Amino acid sequence: AVGLDADLVTLSMVDPPTSTGPVLPNIVFASGPQMVRDVWVAGRQVVQDGQHPHRRRIIDRAKAALAEA
């Protein structure tokens, strides 16, 4: 509706899923993270060109947490 925030995802169709059948279910169930190009949450872009802006920090924190476990 007009004036409300939106969540959007853009997908790369350079290497689409190769399963046969309807396109939308194939994208949802047979695609991988490499297809995600851009993501907006509540109107704010959180992924650009397939990369989260805090990707490196997230990976480092996950590695540290695993090392402590």
mmCIF file as Biopython writes it, N, C-alpha, C and O atoms, coordinates in Angstrom:
data_model
#
loop_
_atom_site.group_PDB
_atom_site.id
_atom_site.type_symbol
_atom_site.label_atom_id
_atom_site.label_alt_id
_atom_site.label_comp_id
_atom_site.label_asym_id
_atom_site.label_entity_id
_atom_site.label_seq_id
_atom_site.pdbx_PDB_ins_code
_atom_site.Cartn_x
_atom_site.Cartn_y
_atom_site.Cartn_z
_atom_site.occupancy
_atom_site.B_iso_or_equiv
_atom_site.auth_seq_id
_atom_site.auth_asym_id
_atom_site.pdbx_PDB_model_num
ATOM 1   N N  . ALA A ? 1  ? 0.836  -1.174  0.000   1.0 0.0 1  A 1 
ATOM 2   C CA . ALA A ? 1  ? 0.000  0.000   0.000   1.0 0.0 1  A 1 
ATOM 3   C C  . ALA A ? 1  ? 0.884  1.242   0.000   1.0 0.0 1  A 1 
ATOM 4   O O  . ALA A ? 1  ? 2.029  1.201   0.450   1.0 0.0 1  A 1 
ATOM 5   N N  . VAL A ? 2  ? 0.363  2.302   -0.488  1.0 0.0 2  A 1 
ATOM 6   C CA . VAL A ? 2  ? 1.107  3.545   -0.581  1.0 0.0 2  A 1 
ATOM 7   C C  . VAL A ? 2  ? 1.539  3.999   0.808   1.0 0.0 2  A 1 
ATOM 8   O O  . VAL A ? 2  ? 0.742  4.013   1.747   1.0 0.0 2  A 1 
ATOM 9   N N  . GLY A ? 3  ? 2.815  4.369   0.924   1.0 0.0 3  A 1 
ATOM 10  C CA . GLY A ? 3  ? 3.333  4.889   2.177   1.0 0.0 3  A 1 
ATOM 11  C C  . GLY A ? 3  ? 3.879  3.849   3.133   1.0 0.0 3  A 1 
ATOM 12  O O  . GLY A ? 3  ? 4.458  4.213   4.156   1.0 0.0 3  A 1 
ATOM 13  N N  . LEU A ? 4  ? 3.715  2.563   2.837   1.0 0.0 4  A 1 
ATOM 14  C CA . LEU A ? 4  ? 4.223  1.515   3.710   1.0 0.0 4  A 1 
ATOM 15  C C  . LEU A ? 4  ? 5.589  1.040   3.228   1.0 0.0 4  A 1 
ATOM 16  O O  . LEU A ? 4  ? 5.902  1.119   2.040   1.0 0.0 4  A 1 
ATOM 17  N N  . ASP A ? 5  ? 6.408  0.538   4.175   1.0 0.0 5  A 1 
ATOM 18  C CA . ASP A ? 5  ? 7.714  -0.011  3.819   1.0 0.0 5  A 1 
ATOM 19  C C  . ASP A ? 5  ? 7.543  -1.311  3.046   1.0 0.0 5  A 1 
ATOM 20  O O  . ASP A ? 5  ? 6.527  -1.995  3.169   1.0 0.0 5  A 1 
ATOM 21  N N  . ALA A ? 6  ? 8.556  -1.638  2.245   1.0 0.0 6  A 1 
ATOM 22  C CA . ALA A ? 6  ? 8.497  -2.859  1.447   1.0 0.0 6  A 1 
ATOM 23  C C  . ALA A ? 6  ? 9.772  -3.660  1.607   1.0 0.0 6  A 1 
ATOM 24  O O  . ALA A ? 6  ? 10.839 -3.097  1.849   1.0 0.0 6  A 1 
ATOM 25  N N  . ASP A ? 7  ? 9.665  -4.981  1.472   1.0 0.0 7  A 1 
ATOM 26  C CA . ASP A ? 7  ? 10.804 -5.881  1.408   1.0 0.0 7  A 1 
ATOM 27  C C  . ASP A ? 7  ? 10.871 -6.383  -0.027  1.0 0.0 7  A 1 
ATOM 28  O O  . ASP A ? 7  ? 9.879  -6.881  -0.559  1.0 0.0 7  A 1 
ATOM 29  N N  . LEU A ? 8  ? 12.035 -6.256  -0.657  1.0 0.0 8  A 1 
ATOM 30  C CA . LEU A ? 8  ? 12.198 -6.657  -2.049  1.0 0.0 8  A 1 
ATOM 31  C C  . LEU A ? 8  ? 13.482 -7.454  -2.225  1.0 0.0 8  A 1 
ATOM 32  O O  . LEU A ? 8  ? 14.446 -7.274  -1.481  1.0 0.0 8  A 1 
ATOM 33  N N  . VAL A ? 9  ? 13.482 -8.335  -3.217  1.0 0.0 9  A 1 
ATOM 34  C CA . VAL A ? 9  ? 14.670 -9.107  -3.574  1.0 0.0 9  A 1 
ATOM 35  C C  . VAL A ? 9  ? 14.806 -9.069  -5.085  1.0 0.0 9  A 1 
ATOM 36  O O  . VAL A ? 9  ? 13.823 -9.267  -5.799  1.0 0.0 9  A 1 
ATOM 37  N N  . THR A ? 10 ? 16.019 -8.815  -5.586  1.0 0.0 10 A 1 
ATOM 38  C CA . THR A ? 10 ? 16.279 -8.967  -7.011  1.0 0.0 10 A 1 
ATOM 39  C C  . THR A ? 10 ? 17.162 -10.184 -7.193  1.0 0.0 10 A 1 
ATOM 40  O O  . THR A ? 10 ? 18.062 -10.439 -6.393  1.0 0.0 10 A 1 
ATOM 41  N N  . LEU A ? 11 ? 16.896 -10.935 -8.255  1.0 0.0 11 A 1 
ATOM 42  C CA . LEU A ? 11 ? 17.623 -12.169 -8.529  1.0 0.0 11 A 1 
ATOM 43  C C  . LEU A ? 11 ? 18.373 -12.069 -9.840  1.0 0.0 11 A 1 
ATOM 44  O O  . LEU A ? 11 ? 17.909 -11.427 -10.783 1.0 0.0 11 A 1 
ATOM 45  N N  . SER A ? 12 ? 19.525 -12.701 -9.898  1.0 0.0 12 A 1 
ATOM 46  C CA . SER A ? 12 ? 20.280 -12.810 -11.132 1.0 0.0 12 A 1 
ATOM 47  C C  . SER A ? 12 ? 19.772 -14.019 -11.897 1.0 0.0 12 A 1 
ATOM 48  O O  . SER A ? 12 ? 19.698 -15.119 -11.347 1.0 0.0 12 A 1 
ATOM 49  N N  . MET A ? 13 ? 19.429 -13.828 -13.135 1.0 0.0 13 A 1 
ATOM 50  C CA . MET A ? 13 ? 18.973 -14.943 -13.967 1.0 0.0 13 A 1 
ATOM 51  C C  . MET A ? 13 ? 20.061 -15.382 -14.940 1.0 0.0 13 A 1 
ATOM 52  O O  . MET A ? 13 ? 19.766 -16.037 -15.940 1.0 0.0 13 A 1 
ATOM 53  N N  . VAL A ? 14 ? 21.324 -15.027 -14.657 1.0 0.0 14 A 1 
ATOM 54  C CA . VAL A ? 14 ? 22.446 -15.435 -15.497 1.0 0.0 14 A 1 
ATOM 55  C C  . VAL A ? 14 ? 22.575 -16.948 -15.501 1.0 0.0 14 A 1 
ATOM 56  O O  . VAL A ? 14 ? 22.842 -17.548 -16.543 1.0 0.0 14 A 1 
ATOM 57  N N  . ASP A ? 15 ? 22.385 -17.572 -14.336 1.0 0.0 15 A 1 
ATOM 58  C CA . ASP A ? 15 ? 22.494 -19.024 -14.206 1.0 0.0 15 A 1 
ATOM 59  C C  . ASP A ? 15 ? 21.248 -19.535 -13.481 1.0 0.0 15 A 1 
ATOM 60  O O  . ASP A ? 15 ? 21.335 -19.944 -12.323 1.0 0.0 15 A 1 
ATOM 61  N N  . PRO A ? 16 ? 20.080 -19.517 -14.155 1.0 0.0 16 A 1 
ATOM 62  C CA . PRO A ? 16 ? 18.838 -19.905 -13.481 1.0 0.0 16 A 1 
ATOM 63  C C  . PRO A ? 16 ? 18.806 -21.398 -13.171 1.0 0.0 16 A 1 
ATOM 64  O O  . PRO A ? 16 ? 19.561 -22.169 -13.764 1.0 0.0 16 A 1 
ATOM 65  N N  . PRO A ? 17 ? 17.933 -21.818 -12.239 1.0 0.0 17 A 1 
ATOM 66  C CA . PRO A ? 17 ? 17.786 -23.243 -11.950 1.0 0.0 17 A 1 
ATOM 67  C C  . PRO A ? 17 ? 17.412 -23.997 -13.220 1.0 0.0 17 A 1 
ATOM 68  O O  . PRO A ? 17 ? 16.667 -23.483 -14.054 1.0 0.0 17 A 1 
ATOM 69  N N  . THR A ? 18 ? 17.919 -25.196 -13.365 1.0 0.0 18 A 1 
ATOM 70  C CA . THR A ? 18 ? 17.692 -25.948 -14.599 1.0 0.0 18 A 1 
ATOM 71  C C  . THR A ? 18 ? 16.591 -26.992 -14.482 1.0 0.0 18 A 1 
ATOM 72  O O  . THR A ? 18 ? 16.356 -27.751 -15.422 1.0 0.0 18 A 1 
ATOM 73  N N  . SER A ? 19 ? 15.911 -27.038 -13.333 1.0 0.0 19 A 1 
ATOM 74  C CA . SER A ? 19 ? 14.819 -27.993 -13.178 1.0 0.0 19 A 1 
ATOM 75  C C  . SER A ? 19 ? 13.708 -27.671 -14.169 1.0 0.0 19 A 1 
ATOM 76  O O  . SER A ? 19 ? 13.512 -26.515 -14.546 1.0 0.0 19 A 1 
ATOM 77  N N  . THR A ? 20 ? 12.989 -28.699 -14.584 1.0 0.0 20 A 1 
ATOM 78  C CA . THR A ? 20 ? 11.874 -28.468 -15.480 1.0 0.0 20 A 1 
ATOM 79  C C  . THR A ? 20 ? 10.629 -28.126 -14.666 1.0 0.0 20 A 1 
ATOM 80  O O  . THR A ? 20 ? 10.544 -28.444 -13.480 1.0 0.0 20 A 1 
ATOM 81  N N  . GLY A ? 21 ? 9.684  -27.487 -15.303 1.0 0.0 21 A 1 
ATOM 82  C CA . GLY A ? 21 ? 8.440  -27.150 -14.631 1.0 0.0 21 A 1 
ATOM 83  C C  . GLY A ? 21 ? 8.267  -25.651 -14.508 1.0 0.0 21 A 1 
ATOM 84  O O  . GLY A ? 21 ? 8.980  -24.880 -15.150 1.0 0.0 21 A 1 
ATOM 85  N N  . PRO A ? 22 ? 7.307  -25.233 -13.670 1.0 0.0 22 A 1 
ATOM 86  C CA . PRO A ? 22 ? 7.023  -23.804 -13.514 1.0 0.0 22 A 1 
ATOM 87  C C  . PRO A ? 22 ? 8.231  -23.024 -12.992 1.0 0.0 22 A 1 
ATOM 88  O O  . PRO A ? 22 ? 8.971  -23.518 -12.140 1.0 0.0 22 A 1 
ATOM 89  N N  . VAL A ? 23 ? 8.426  -21.829 -13.493 1.0 0.0 23 A 1 
ATOM 90  C CA . VAL A ? 23 ? 9.606  -21.029 -13.164 1.0 0.0 23 A 1 
ATOM 91  C C  . VAL A ? 23 ? 9.638  -20.613 -11.696 1.0 0.0 23 A 1 
ATOM 92  O O  . VAL A ? 23 ? 10.669 -20.790 -11.046 1.0 0.0 23 A 1 
ATOM 93  N N  . LEU A ? 24 ? 8.558  -20.069 -11.150 1.0 0.0 24 A 1 
ATOM 94  C CA . LEU A ? 24 ? 8.589  -19.548 -9.785  1.0 0.0 24 A 1 
ATOM 95  C C  . LEU A ? 24 ? 8.939  -20.616 -8.748  1.0 0.0 24 A 1 
ATOM 96  O O  . LEU A ? 24 ? 9.816  -20.366 -7.921  1.0 0.0 24 A 1 
ATOM 97  N N  . PRO A ? 25 ? 8.306  -21.793 -8.745  1.0 0.0 25 A 1 
ATOM 98  C CA . PRO A ? 25 ? 8.727  -22.814 -7.780  1.0 0.0 25 A 1 
ATOM 99  C C  . PRO A ? 25 ? 10.185 -23.239 -7.951  1.0 0.0 25 A 1 
ATOM 100 O O  . PRO A ? 25 ? 10.858 -23.548 -6.968  1.0 0.0 25 A 1 
ATOM 101 N N  . ASN A ? 26 ? 10.677 -23.257 -9.189  1.0 0.0 26 A 1 
ATOM 102 C CA . ASN A ? 26 ? 12.084 -23.602 -9.417  1.0 0.0 26 A 1 
ATOM 103 C C  . ASN A ? 26 ? 13.015 -22.566 -8.796  1.0 0.0 26 A 1 
ATOM 104 O O  . ASN A ? 26 ? 14.040 -22.918 -8.212  1.0 0.0 26 A 1 
ATOM 105 N N  . ILE A ? 27 ? 12.660 -21.298 -8.923  1.0 0.0 27 A 1 
ATOM 106 C CA . ILE A ? 27 ? 13.490 -20.253 -8.320  1.0 0.0 27 A 1 
ATOM 107 C C  . ILE A ? 27 ? 13.476 -20.393 -6.806  1.0 0.0 27 A 1 
ATOM 108 O O  . ILE A ? 27 ? 14.521 -20.279 -6.165  1.0 0.0 27 A 1 
ATOM 109 N N  . VAL A ? 28 ? 12.313 -20.636 -6.232  1.0 0.0 28 A 1 
ATOM 110 C CA . VAL A ? 28 ? 12.187 -20.723 -4.771  1.0 0.0 28 A 1 
ATOM 111 C C  . VAL A ? 28 ? 12.872 -21.965 -4.217  1.0 0.0 28 A 1 
ATOM 112 O O  . VAL A ? 28 ? 13.578 -21.885 -3.212  1.0 0.0 28 A 1 
ATOM 113 N N  . PHE A ? 29 ? 12.671 -23.120 -4.865  1.0 0.0 29 A 1 
ATOM 114 C CA . PHE A ? 29 ? 13.125 -24.385 -4.277  1.0 0.0 29 A 1 
ATOM 115 C C  . PHE A ? 29 ? 14.406 -24.957 -4.881  1.0 0.0 29 A 1 
ATOM 116 O O  . PHE A ? 29 ? 15.025 -25.827 -4.267  1.0 0.0 29 A 1 
ATOM 117 N N  . ALA A ? 30 ? 14.825 -24.499 -6.065  1.0 0.0 30 A 1 
ATOM 118 C CA . ALA A ? 30 ? 15.994 -25.109 -6.700  1.0 0.0 30 A 1 
ATOM 119 C C  . ALA A ? 30 ? 17.148 -24.139 -6.900  1.0 0.0 30 A 1 
ATOM 120 O O  . ALA A ? 30 ? 18.187 -24.523 -7.436  1.0 0.0 30 A 1 
ATOM 121 N N  . SER A ? 31 ? 16.987 -22.898 -6.481  1.0 0.0 31 A 1 
ATOM 122 C CA . SER A ? 31 ? 18.074 -21.932 -6.674  1.0 0.0 31 A 1 
ATOM 123 C C  . SER A ? 31 ? 18.959 -21.878 -5.436  1.0 0.0 31 A 1 
ATOM 124 O O  . SER A ? 31 ? 18.613 -22.406 -4.379  1.0 0.0 31 A 1 
ATOM 125 N N  . GLY A ? 32 ? 20.086 -21.240 -5.588  1.0 0.0 32 A 1 
ATOM 126 C CA . GLY A ? 32 ? 21.018 -21.096 -4.475  1.0 0.0 32 A 1 
ATOM 127 C C  . GLY A ? 32 ? 21.236 -19.630 -4.143  1.0 0.0 32 A 1 
ATOM 128 O O  . GLY A ? 32 ? 20.698 -18.749 -4.815  1.0 0.0 32 A 1 
ATOM 129 N N  . PRO A ? 33 ? 22.020 -19.369 -3.114  1.0 0.0 33 A 1 
ATOM 130 C CA . PRO A ? 33 ? 22.248 -17.980 -2.687  1.0 0.0 33 A 1 
ATOM 131 C C  . PRO A ? 33 ? 22.943 -17.128 -3.744  1.0 0.0 33 A 1 
ATOM 132 O O  . PRO A ? 33 ? 22.862 -15.901 -3.697  1.0 0.0 33 A 1 
ATOM 133 N N  . GLN A ? 34 ? 23.624 -17.762 -4.696  1.0 0.0 34 A 1 
ATOM 134 C CA . GLN A ? 34 ? 24.313 -16.996 -5.740  1.0 0.0 34 A 1 
ATOM 135 C C  . GLN A ? 34 ? 23.347 -16.227 -6.633  1.0 0.0 34 A 1 
ATOM 136 O O  . GLN A ? 34 ? 23.762 -15.313 -7.345  1.0 0.0 34 A 1 
ATOM 137 N N  . MET A ? 35 ? 22.077 -16.581 -6.605  1.0 0.0 35 A 1 
ATOM 138 C CA . MET A ? 35 ? 21.084 -15.867 -7.416  1.0 0.0 35 A 1 
ATOM 139 C C  . MET A ? 35 ? 20.668 -14.542 -6.792  1.0 0.0 35 A 1 
ATOM 140 O O  . MET A ? 35 ? 20.181 -13.661 -7.501  1.0 0.0 35 A 1 
ATOM 141 N N  . VAL A ? 36 ? 20.848 -14.379 -5.477  1.0 0.0 36 A 1 
ATOM 142 C CA . VAL A ? 36 ? 20.403 -13.152 -4.809  1.0 0.0 36 A 1 
ATOM 143 C C  . VAL A ? 36 ? 21.373 -12.026 -5.126  1.0 0.0 36 A 1 
ATOM 144 O O  . VAL A ? 36 ? 22.561 -12.116 -4.816  1.0 0.0 36 A 1 
ATOM 145 N N  . ARG A ? 37 ? 20.871 -10.974 -5.738  1.0 0.0 37 A 1 
ATOM 146 C CA . ARG A ? 37 ? 21.716 -9.836  -6.115  1.0 0.0 37 A 1 
ATOM 147 C C  . ARG A ? 37 ? 21.553 -8.681  -5.134  1.0 0.0 37 A 1 
ATOM 148 O O  . ARG A ? 37 ? 22.544 -8.134  -4.650  1.0 0.0 37 A 1 
ATOM 149 N N  . ASP A ? 38 ? 20.306 -8.306  -4.837  1.0 0.0 38 A 1 
ATOM 150 C CA . ASP A ? 38 ? 20.029 -7.159  -3.982  1.0 0.0 38 A 1 
ATOM 151 C C  . ASP A ? 38 ? 18.844 -7.477  -3.085  1.0 0.0 38 A 1 
ATOM 152 O O  . ASP A ? 38 ? 17.922 -8.186  -3.490  1.0 0.0 38 A 1 
ATOM 153 N N  . VAL A ? 39 ? 18.871 -6.947  -1.856  1.0 0.0 39 A 1 
ATOM 154 C CA . VAL A ? 39 ? 17.777 -7.141  -0.910  1.0 0.0 39 A 1 
ATOM 155 C C  . VAL A ? 39 ? 17.508 -5.813  -0.207  1.0 0.0 39 A 1 
ATOM 156 O O  . VAL A ? 39 ? 18.429 -5.131  0.240   1.0 0.0 39 A 1 
ATOM 157 N N  . TRP A ? 40 ? 16.226 -5.464  -0.120  1.0 0.0 40 A 1 
ATOM 158 C CA . TRP A ? 40 ? 15.797 -4.299  0.639   1.0 0.0 40 A 1 
ATOM 159 C C  . TRP A ? 40 ? 14.852 -4.776  1.730   1.0 0.0 40 A 1 
ATOM 160 O O  . TRP A ? 40 ? 13.942 -5.559  1.457   1.0 0.0 40 A 1 
ATOM 161 N N  . VAL A ? 41 ? 15.048 -4.321  2.955   1.0 0.0 41 A 1 
ATOM 162 C CA . VAL A ? 41 ? 14.172 -4.647  4.082   1.0 0.0 41 A 1 
ATOM 163 C C  . VAL A ? 41 ? 13.641 -3.327  4.629   1.0 0.0 41 A 1 
ATOM 164 O O  . VAL A ? 41 ? 14.404 -2.428  4.984   1.0 0.0 41 A 1 
ATOM 165 N N  . ALA A ? 42 ? 12.322 -3.234  4.687   1.0 0.0 42 A 1 
ATOM 166 C CA . ALA A ? 42 ? 11.670 -2.003  5.155   1.0 0.0 42 A 1 
ATOM 167 C C  . ALA A ? 42 ? 12.192 -0.790  4.401   1.0 0.0 42 A 1 
ATOM 168 O O  . ALA A ? 42 ? 12.363 0.286   4.974   1.0 0.0 42 A 1 
ATOM 169 N N  . GLY A ? 43 ? 12.444 -0.976  3.102   1.0 0.0 43 A 1 
ATOM 170 C CA . GLY A ? 43 ? 12.891 0.117   2.258   1.0 0.0 43 A 1 
ATOM 171 C C  . GLY A ? 43 ? 14.372 0.437   2.343   1.0 0.0 43 A 1 
ATOM 172 O O  . GLY A ? 43 ? 14.833 1.367   1.681   1.0 0.0 43 A 1 
ATOM 173 N N  . ARG A ? 44 ? 15.136 -0.311  3.141   1.0 0.0 44 A 1 
ATOM 174 C CA . ARG A ? 44 ? 16.578 -0.065  3.302   1.0 0.0 44 A 1 
ATOM 175 C C  . ARG A ? 44 ? 17.356 -1.204  2.651   1.0 0.0 44 A 1 
ATOM 176 O O  . ARG A ? 44 ? 17.103 -2.372  2.945   1.0 0.0 44 A 1 
ATOM 177 N N  . GLN A ? 45 ? 18.301 -0.875  1.769   1.0 0.0 45 A 1 
ATOM 178 C CA . GLN A ? 45 ? 19.073 -1.917  1.093   1.0 0.0 45 A 1 
ATOM 179 C C  . GLN A ? 45 ? 20.065 -2.549  2.058   1.0 0.0 45 A 1 
ATOM 180 O O  . GLN A ? 45 ? 20.872 -1.859  2.681   1.0 0.0 45 A 1 
ATOM 181 N N  . VAL A ? 46 ? 19.990 -3.903  2.175   1.0 0.0 46 A 1 
ATOM 182 C CA . VAL A ? 46 ? 20.869 -4.626  3.093   1.0 0.0 46 A 1 
ATOM 183 C C  . VAL A ? 46 ? 21.812 -5.583  2.373   1.0 0.0 46 A 1 
ATOM 184 O O  . VAL A ? 46 ? 22.759 -6.082  2.981   1.0 0.0 46 A 1 
ATOM 185 N N  . VAL A ? 47 ? 21.577 -5.847  1.108   1.0 0.0 47 A 1 
ATOM 186 C CA . VAL A ? 47 ? 22.491 -6.641  0.282   1.0 0.0 47 A 1 
ATOM 187 C C  . VAL A ? 47 ? 22.613 -5.925  -1.057  1.0 0.0 47 A 1 
ATOM 188 O O  . VAL A ? 47 ? 21.611 -5.535  -1.656  1.0 0.0 47 A 1 
ATOM 189 N N  . GLN A ? 48 ? 23.854 -5.757  -1.523  1.0 0.0 48 A 1 
ATOM 190 C CA . GLN A ? 48 ? 24.084 -5.097  -2.801  1.0 0.0 48 A 1 
ATOM 191 C C  . GLN A ? 48 ? 25.075 -5.920  -3.607  1.0 0.0 48 A 1 
ATOM 192 O O  . GLN A ? 48 ? 26.142 -6.288  -3.114  1.0 0.0 48 A 1 
ATOM 193 N N  . ASP A ? 49 ? 24.712 -6.203  -4.849  1.0 0.0 49 A 1 
ATOM 194 C CA . ASP A ? 49 ? 25.556 -7.011  -5.740  1.0 0.0 49 A 1 
ATOM 195 C C  . ASP A ? 49 ? 25.940 -8.344  -5.101  1.0 0.0 49 A 1 
ATOM 196 O O  . ASP A ? 49 ? 27.061 -8.823  -5.270  1.0 0.0 49 A 1 
ATOM 197 N N  . GLY A ? 50 ? 24.999 -8.937  -4.365  1.0 0.0 50 A 1 
ATOM 198 C CA . GLY A ? 50 ? 25.210 -10.253 -3.780  1.0 0.0 50 A 1 
ATOM 199 C C  . GLY A ? 50 ? 26.010 -10.263 -2.489  1.0 0.0 50 A 1 
ATOM 200 O O  . GLY A ? 50 ? 26.318 -11.338 -1.972  1.0 0.0 50 A 1 
ATOM 201 N N  . GLN A ? 51 ? 26.356 -9.098  -1.952  1.0 0.0 51 A 1 
ATOM 202 C CA . GLN A ? 51 ? 27.188 -9.037  -0.748  1.0 0.0 51 A 1 
ATOM 203 C C  . GLN A ? 51 ? 26.492 -8.236  0.345   1.0 0.0 51 A 1 
ATOM 204 O O  . GLN A ? 51 ? 25.992 -7.137  0.108   1.0 0.0 51 A 1 
ATOM 205 N N  . HIS A ? 52 ? 26.469 -8.806  1.545   1.0 0.0 52 A 1 
ATOM 206 C CA . HIS A ? 52 ? 25.982 -8.073  2.716   1.0 0.0 52 A 1 
ATOM 207 C C  . HIS A ? 52 ? 27.107 -7.127  3.136   1.0 0.0 52 A 1 
ATOM 208 O O  . HIS A ? 52 ? 28.268 -7.536  3.138   1.0 0.0 52 A 1 
ATOM 209 N N  . PRO A ? 53 ? 26.801 -5.870  3.492   1.0 0.0 53 A 1 
ATOM 210 C CA . PRO A ? 53 ? 27.878 -4.931  3.818   1.0 0.0 53 A 1 
ATOM 211 C C  . PRO A ? 53 ? 28.707 -5.341  5.041   1.0 0.0 53 A 1 
ATOM 212 O O  . PRO A ? 53 ? 29.840 -4.884  5.195   1.0 0.0 53 A 1 
ATOM 213 N N  . HIS A ? 54 ? 28.163 -6.186  5.902   1.0 0.0 54 A 1 
ATOM 214 C CA . HIS A ? 54 ? 28.904 -6.626  7.093   1.0 0.0 54 A 1 
ATOM 215 C C  . HIS A ? 54 ? 29.326 -8.091  6.977   1.0 0.0 54 A 1 
ATOM 216 O O  . HIS A ? 54 ? 29.558 -8.753  7.989   1.0 0.0 54 A 1 
ATOM 217 N N  . ARG A ? 55 ? 29.424 -8.590  5.765   1.0 0.0 55 A 1 
ATOM 218 C CA . ARG A ? 55 ? 29.719 -9.996  5.518   1.0 0.0 55 A 1 
ATOM 219 C C  . ARG A ? 55 ? 30.982 -10.459 6.252   1.0 0.0 55 A 1 
ATOM 220 O O  . ARG A ? 55 ? 30.960 -11.473 6.950   1.0 0.0 55 A 1 
ATOM 221 N N  . ARG A ? 56 ? 32.060 -9.728  6.097   1.0 0.0 56 A 1 
ATOM 222 C CA . ARG A ? 56 ? 33.338 -10.132 6.695   1.0 0.0 56 A 1 
ATOM 223 C C  . ARG A ? 56 ? 33.211 -10.183 8.216   1.0 0.0 56 A 1 
ATOM 224 O O  . ARG A ? 56 ? 33.686 -11.134 8.838   1.0 0.0 56 A 1 
ATOM 225 N N  . ARG A ? 57 ? 32.583 -9.183  8.824   1.0 0.0 57 A 1 
ATOM 226 C CA . ARG A ? 57 ? 32.426 -9.150  10.281  1.0 0.0 57 A 1 
ATOM 227 C C  . ARG A ? 57 ? 31.553 -10.311 10.763  1.0 0.0 57 A 1 
ATOM 228 O O  . ARG A ? 57 ? 31.840 -10.916 11.797  1.0 0.0 57 A 1 
ATOM 229 N N  . ILE A ? 58 ? 30.493 -10.621 10.020  1.0 0.0 58 A 1 
ATOM 230 C CA . ILE A ? 58 ? 29.606 -11.733 10.382  1.0 0.0 58 A 1 
ATOM 231 C C  . ILE A ? 58 ? 30.369 -13.053 10.343  1.0 0.0 58 A 1 
ATOM 232 O O  . ILE A ? 58 ? 30.247 -13.873 11.253  1.0 0.0 58 A 1 
ATOM 233 N N  . ILE A ? 59 ? 31.154 -13.254 9.292   1.0 0.0 59 A 1 
ATOM 234 C CA . ILE A ? 59 ? 31.939 -14.494 9.159   1.0 0.0 59 A 1 
ATOM 235 C C  . ILE A ? 59 ? 32.961 -14.597 10.289  1.0 0.0 59 A 1 
ATOM 236 O O  . ILE A ? 59 ? 33.119 -15.660 10.890  1.0 0.0 59 A 1 
ATOM 237 N N  . ASP A ? 60 ? 33.650 -13.499 10.577  1.0 0.0 60 A 1 
ATOM 238 C CA . ASP A ? 60 ? 34.657 -13.519 11.655  1.0 0.0 60 A 1 
ATOM 239 C C  . ASP A ? 60 ? 34.025 -13.844 13.009  1.0 0.0 60 A 1 
ATOM 240 O O  . ASP A ? 60 ? 34.585 -14.613 13.790  1.0 0.0 60 A 1 
ATOM 241 N N  . ARG A ? 61 ? 32.859 -13.260 13.285  1.0 0.0 61 A 1 
ATOM 242 C CA . ARG A ? 61 ? 32.182 -13.526 14.559  1.0 0.0 61 A 1 
ATOM 243 C C  . ARG A ? 61 ? 31.708 -14.975 14.627  1.0 0.0 61 A 1 
ATOM 244 O O  . ARG A ? 61 ? 31.776 -15.598 15.687  1.0 0.0 61 A 1 
ATOM 245 N N  . ALA A ? 62 ? 31.231 -15.515 13.510  1.0 0.0 62 A 1 
ATOM 246 C CA . ALA A ? 62 ? 30.795 -16.908 13.497  1.0 0.0 62 A 1 
ATOM 247 C C  . ALA A ? 62 ? 31.982 -17.845 13.738  1.0 0.0 62 A 1 
ATOM 248 O O  . ALA A ? 62 ? 31.864 -18.821 14.480  1.0 0.0 62 A 1 
ATOM 249 N N  . LYS A ? 63 ? 33.121 -17.549 13.111  1.0 0.0 63 A 1 
ATOM 250 C CA . LYS A ? 63 ? 34.314 -18.374 13.313  1.0 0.0 63 A 1 
ATOM 251 C C  . LYS A ? 63 ? 34.771 -18.325 14.767  1.0 0.0 63 A 1 
ATOM 252 O O  . LYS A ? 63 ? 35.145 -19.350 15.337  1.0 0.0 63 A 1 
ATOM 253 N N  . ALA A ? 64 ? 34.740 -17.128 15.370  1.0 0.0 64 A 1 
ATOM 254 C CA . ALA A ? 64 ? 35.144 -16.984 16.767  1.0 0.0 64 A 1 
ATOM 255 C C  . ALA A ? 64 ? 34.208 -17.769 17.680  1.0 0.0 64 A 1 
ATOM 256 O O  . ALA A ? 64 ? 34.659 -18.418 18.624  1.0 0.0 64 A 1 
ATOM 257 N N  . ALA A ? 65 ? 32.918 -17.712 17.404  1.0 0.0 65 A 1 
ATOM 258 C CA . ALA A ? 65 ? 31.945 -18.445 18.233  1.0 0.0 65 A 1 
ATOM 259 C C  . ALA A ? 65 ? 32.170 -19.947 18.113  1.0 0.0 65 A 1 
ATOM 260 O O  . ALA A ? 65 ? 32.084 -20.672 19.104  1.0 0.0 65 A 1 
ATOM 261 N N  . LEU A ? 66 ? 32.459 -20.414 16.902  1.0 0.0 66 A 1 
ATOM 262 C CA . LEU A ? 66 ? 32.713 -21.846 16.708  1.0 0.0 66 A 1 
ATOM 263 C C  . LEU A ? 66 ? 34.006 -22.285 17.405  1.0 0.0 66 A 1 
ATOM 264 O O  . LEU A ? 66 ? 34.097 -23.394 17.932  1.0 0.0 66 A 1 
ATOM 265 N N  . ALA A ? 67 ? 34.987 -21.405 17.396  1.0 0.0 67 A 1 
ATOM 266 C CA . ALA A ? 67 ? 36.253 -21.733 18.046  1.0 0.0 67 A 1 
ATOM 267 C C  . ALA A ? 67 ? 36.094 -21.852 19.562  1.0 0.0 67 A 1 
ATOM 268 O O  . ALA A ? 67 ? 36.814 -22.612 20.210  1.0 0.0 67 A 1 
ATOM 269 N N  . GLU A ? 68 ? 35.144 -21.094 20.124  1.0 0.0 68 A 1 
ATOM 270 C CA . GLU A ? 68 ? 34.888 -21.154 21.568  1.0 0.0 68 A 1 
ATOM 271 C C  . GLU A ? 68 ? 34.057 -22.364 21.965  1.0 0.0 68 A 1 
ATOM 272 O O  . GLU A ? 68 ? 34.065 -22.770 23.127  1.0 0.0 68 A 1 
ATOM 273 N N  . ALA A ? 69 ? 33.347 -22.938 21.014  1.0 0.0 69 A 1 
ATOM 274 C CA . ALA A ? 69 ? 32.433 -24.060 21.326  1.0 0.0 69 A 1 
ATOM 275 C C  . ALA A ? 69 ? 33.179 -25.352 21.579  1.0 0.0 69 A 1 
ATOM 276 O O  . ALA A ? 69 ? 32.559 -26.379 21.852  1.0 0.0 69 A 1 
#
